[in-house]
PDB file of C-alpha atoms in Angstrom:
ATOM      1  CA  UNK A   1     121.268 -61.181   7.545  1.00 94.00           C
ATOM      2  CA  UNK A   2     124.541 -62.447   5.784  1.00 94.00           C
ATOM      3  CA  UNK A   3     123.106 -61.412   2.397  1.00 95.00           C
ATOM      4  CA  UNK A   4     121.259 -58.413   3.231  1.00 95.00           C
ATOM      5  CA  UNK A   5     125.220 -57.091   4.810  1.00 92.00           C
ATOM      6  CA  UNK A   6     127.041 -58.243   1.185  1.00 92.00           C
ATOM      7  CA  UNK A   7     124.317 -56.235  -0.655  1.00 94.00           C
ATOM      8  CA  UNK A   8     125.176 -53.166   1.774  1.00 92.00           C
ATOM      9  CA  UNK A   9     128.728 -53.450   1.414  1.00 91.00           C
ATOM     10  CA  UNK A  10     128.391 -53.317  -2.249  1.00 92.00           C
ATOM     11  CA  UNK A  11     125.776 -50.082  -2.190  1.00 94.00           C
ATOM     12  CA  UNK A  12     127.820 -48.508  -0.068  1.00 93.00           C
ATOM     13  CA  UNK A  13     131.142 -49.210  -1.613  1.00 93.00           C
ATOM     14  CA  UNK A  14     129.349 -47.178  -4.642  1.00 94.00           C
ATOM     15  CA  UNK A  15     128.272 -44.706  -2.878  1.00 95.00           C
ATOM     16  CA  UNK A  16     131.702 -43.919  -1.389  1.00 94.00           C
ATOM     17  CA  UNK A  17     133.182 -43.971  -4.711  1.00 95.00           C
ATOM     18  CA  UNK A  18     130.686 -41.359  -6.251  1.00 96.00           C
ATOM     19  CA  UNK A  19     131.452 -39.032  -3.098  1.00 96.00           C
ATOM     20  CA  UNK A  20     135.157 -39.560  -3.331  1.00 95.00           C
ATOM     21  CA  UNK A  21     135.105 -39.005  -7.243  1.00 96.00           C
ATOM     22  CA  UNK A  22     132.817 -36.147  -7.214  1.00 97.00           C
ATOM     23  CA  UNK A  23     135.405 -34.440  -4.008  1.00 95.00           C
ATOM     24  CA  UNK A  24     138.393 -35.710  -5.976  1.00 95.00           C
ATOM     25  CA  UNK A  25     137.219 -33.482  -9.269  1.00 96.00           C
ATOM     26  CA  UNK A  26     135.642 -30.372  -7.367  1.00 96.00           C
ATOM     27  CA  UNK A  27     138.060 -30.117  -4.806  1.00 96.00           C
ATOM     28  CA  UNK A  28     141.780 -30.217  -6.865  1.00 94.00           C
ATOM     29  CA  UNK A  29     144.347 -29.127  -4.672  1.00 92.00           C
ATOM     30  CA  UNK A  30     141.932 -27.875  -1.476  1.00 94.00           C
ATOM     31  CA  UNK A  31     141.094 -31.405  -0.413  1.00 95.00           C
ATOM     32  CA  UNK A  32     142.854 -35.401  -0.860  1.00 95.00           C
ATOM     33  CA  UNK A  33     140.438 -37.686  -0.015  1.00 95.00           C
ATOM     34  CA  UNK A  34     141.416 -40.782   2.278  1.00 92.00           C
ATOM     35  CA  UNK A  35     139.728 -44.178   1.343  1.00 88.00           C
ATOM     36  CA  UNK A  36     139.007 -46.363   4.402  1.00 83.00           C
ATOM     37  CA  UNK A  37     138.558 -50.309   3.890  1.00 80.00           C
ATOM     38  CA  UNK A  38     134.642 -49.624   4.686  1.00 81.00           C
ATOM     39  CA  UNK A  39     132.549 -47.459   6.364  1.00 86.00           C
ATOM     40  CA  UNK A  40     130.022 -45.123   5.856  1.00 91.00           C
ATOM     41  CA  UNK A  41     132.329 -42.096   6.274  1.00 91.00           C
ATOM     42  CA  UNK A  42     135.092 -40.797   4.461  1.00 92.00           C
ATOM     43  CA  UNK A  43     138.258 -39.006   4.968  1.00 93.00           C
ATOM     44  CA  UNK A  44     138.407 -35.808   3.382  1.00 95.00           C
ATOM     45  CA  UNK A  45     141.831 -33.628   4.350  1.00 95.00           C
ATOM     46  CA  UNK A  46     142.281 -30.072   3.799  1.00 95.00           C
ATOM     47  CA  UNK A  47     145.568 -29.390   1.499  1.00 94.00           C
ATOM     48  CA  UNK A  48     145.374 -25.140   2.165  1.00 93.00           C
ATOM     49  CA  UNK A  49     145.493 -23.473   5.428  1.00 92.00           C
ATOM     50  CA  UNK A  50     141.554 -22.712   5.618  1.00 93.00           C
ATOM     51  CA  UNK A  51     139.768 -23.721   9.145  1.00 94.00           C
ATOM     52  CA  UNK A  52     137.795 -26.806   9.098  1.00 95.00           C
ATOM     53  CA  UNK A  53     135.566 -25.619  11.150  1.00 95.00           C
ATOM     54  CA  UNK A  54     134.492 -23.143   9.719  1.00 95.00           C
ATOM     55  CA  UNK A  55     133.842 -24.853   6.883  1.00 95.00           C
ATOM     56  CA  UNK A  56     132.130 -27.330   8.204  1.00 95.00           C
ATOM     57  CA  UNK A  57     129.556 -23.934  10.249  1.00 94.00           C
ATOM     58  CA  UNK A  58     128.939 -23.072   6.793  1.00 94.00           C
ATOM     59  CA  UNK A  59     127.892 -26.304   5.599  1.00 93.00           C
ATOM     60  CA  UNK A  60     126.040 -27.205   8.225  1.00 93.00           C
ATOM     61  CA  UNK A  61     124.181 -23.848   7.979  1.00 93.00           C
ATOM     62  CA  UNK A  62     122.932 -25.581   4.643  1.00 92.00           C
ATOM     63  CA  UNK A  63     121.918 -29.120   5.695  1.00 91.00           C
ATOM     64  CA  UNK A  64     125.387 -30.759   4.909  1.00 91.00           C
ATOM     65  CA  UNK A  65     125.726 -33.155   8.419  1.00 88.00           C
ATOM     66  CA  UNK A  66     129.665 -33.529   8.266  1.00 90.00           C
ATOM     67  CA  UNK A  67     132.217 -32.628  10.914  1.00 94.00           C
ATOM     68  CA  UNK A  68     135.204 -31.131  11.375  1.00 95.00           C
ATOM     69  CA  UNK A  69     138.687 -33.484  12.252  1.00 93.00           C
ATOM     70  CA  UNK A  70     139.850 -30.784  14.367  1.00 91.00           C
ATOM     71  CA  UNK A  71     137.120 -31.483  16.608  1.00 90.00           C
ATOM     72  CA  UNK A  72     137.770 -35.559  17.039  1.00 85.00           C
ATOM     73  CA  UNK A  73     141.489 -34.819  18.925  1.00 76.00           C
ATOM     74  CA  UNK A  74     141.851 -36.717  22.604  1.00 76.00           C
ATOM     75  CA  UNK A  75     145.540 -36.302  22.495  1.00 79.00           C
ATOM     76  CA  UNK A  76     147.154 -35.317  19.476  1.00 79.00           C
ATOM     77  CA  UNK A  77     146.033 -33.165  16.778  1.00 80.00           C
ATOM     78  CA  UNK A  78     144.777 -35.156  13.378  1.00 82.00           C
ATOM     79  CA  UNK A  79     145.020 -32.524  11.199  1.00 89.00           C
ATOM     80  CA  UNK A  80     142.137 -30.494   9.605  1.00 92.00           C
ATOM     81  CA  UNK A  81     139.406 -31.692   7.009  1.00 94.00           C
ATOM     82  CA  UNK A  82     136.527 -33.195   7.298  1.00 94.00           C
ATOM     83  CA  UNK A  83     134.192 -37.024   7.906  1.00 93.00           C
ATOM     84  CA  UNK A  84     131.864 -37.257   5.473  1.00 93.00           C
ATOM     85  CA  UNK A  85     128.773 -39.545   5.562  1.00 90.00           C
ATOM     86  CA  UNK A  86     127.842 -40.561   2.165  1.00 92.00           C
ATOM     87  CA  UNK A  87     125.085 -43.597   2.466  1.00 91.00           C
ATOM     88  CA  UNK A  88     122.436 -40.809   1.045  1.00 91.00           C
ATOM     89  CA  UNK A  89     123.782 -40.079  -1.850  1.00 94.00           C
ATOM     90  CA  UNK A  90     122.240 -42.499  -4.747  1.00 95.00           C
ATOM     91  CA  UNK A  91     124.167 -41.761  -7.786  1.00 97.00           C
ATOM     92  CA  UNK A  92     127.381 -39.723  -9.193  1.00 97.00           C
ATOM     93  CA  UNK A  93     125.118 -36.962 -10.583  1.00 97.00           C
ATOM     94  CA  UNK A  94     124.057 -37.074  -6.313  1.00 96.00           C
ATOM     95  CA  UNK A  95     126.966 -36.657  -5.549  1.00 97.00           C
ATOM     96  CA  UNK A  96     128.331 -33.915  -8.265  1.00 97.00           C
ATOM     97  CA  UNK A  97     125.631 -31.268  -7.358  1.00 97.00           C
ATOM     98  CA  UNK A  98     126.350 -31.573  -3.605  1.00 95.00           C
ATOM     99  CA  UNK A  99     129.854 -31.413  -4.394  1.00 96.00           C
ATOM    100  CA  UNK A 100     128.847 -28.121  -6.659  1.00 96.00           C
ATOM    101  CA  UNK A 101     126.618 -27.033  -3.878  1.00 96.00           C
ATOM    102  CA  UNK A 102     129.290 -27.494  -1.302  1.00 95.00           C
ATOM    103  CA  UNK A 103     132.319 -25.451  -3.209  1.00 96.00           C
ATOM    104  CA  UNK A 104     129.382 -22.587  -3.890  1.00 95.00           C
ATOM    105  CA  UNK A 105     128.881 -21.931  -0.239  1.00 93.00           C
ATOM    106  CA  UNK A 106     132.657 -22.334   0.969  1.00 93.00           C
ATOM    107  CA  UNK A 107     133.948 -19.464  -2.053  1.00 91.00           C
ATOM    108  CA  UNK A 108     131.948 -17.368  -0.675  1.00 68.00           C
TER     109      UNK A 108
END
């Protein structure tokens, strides 16, 4: 069990880093990404005034499964963007064309 949780660690460390890289380059200036220690979400914080939500309704409408920080509040607001699972995504190219796919649907 103790190896088979260091080999995870390590996959998933990658896979964070090709999400955050591919975010970091497709989304200058409309979203700073927030590293966590581990995980398998990220941090991904809105730096315009758009809604989060609705970004995240037309997403979803296109099989992206992320959600909204506006909606994890219990008693003070955390600001808007988004948690983003990334343990699917196998390689940066993965993560570059949903990245592509994802700044398609929100300029429209």
């Amino acid at each position: 069990f103790a190896r088979h949780l260091k080999k995870m660690r390590g996959l998933y460390a990658r896979r964070r880093t090709y999400v955050a890289e591919a975010l970091a380059k497709t989304f200058t200036g409309r979203l700073r990404v927030e590293l966590q220690a581990g995980g398998m979400h990220l941090l991904a914080r809105l730096e315009t005034r758009e809604s989060d939500r609705e970004l995240v309704r037309r997403a979803q409408d296109h099989g992206f499964g992320f959600q909204a920080l506006s909606d994890w509040k219990i008693e003070h607001e955390c600001g808007r963007g988004f948690l983003m699972g990334f343990t699917n995504v196998e390689s940066p190219a993965d993560a570059a064309a949903a990245m592509g796919e994802l700044a398609r649907l929100w300029s429209r």
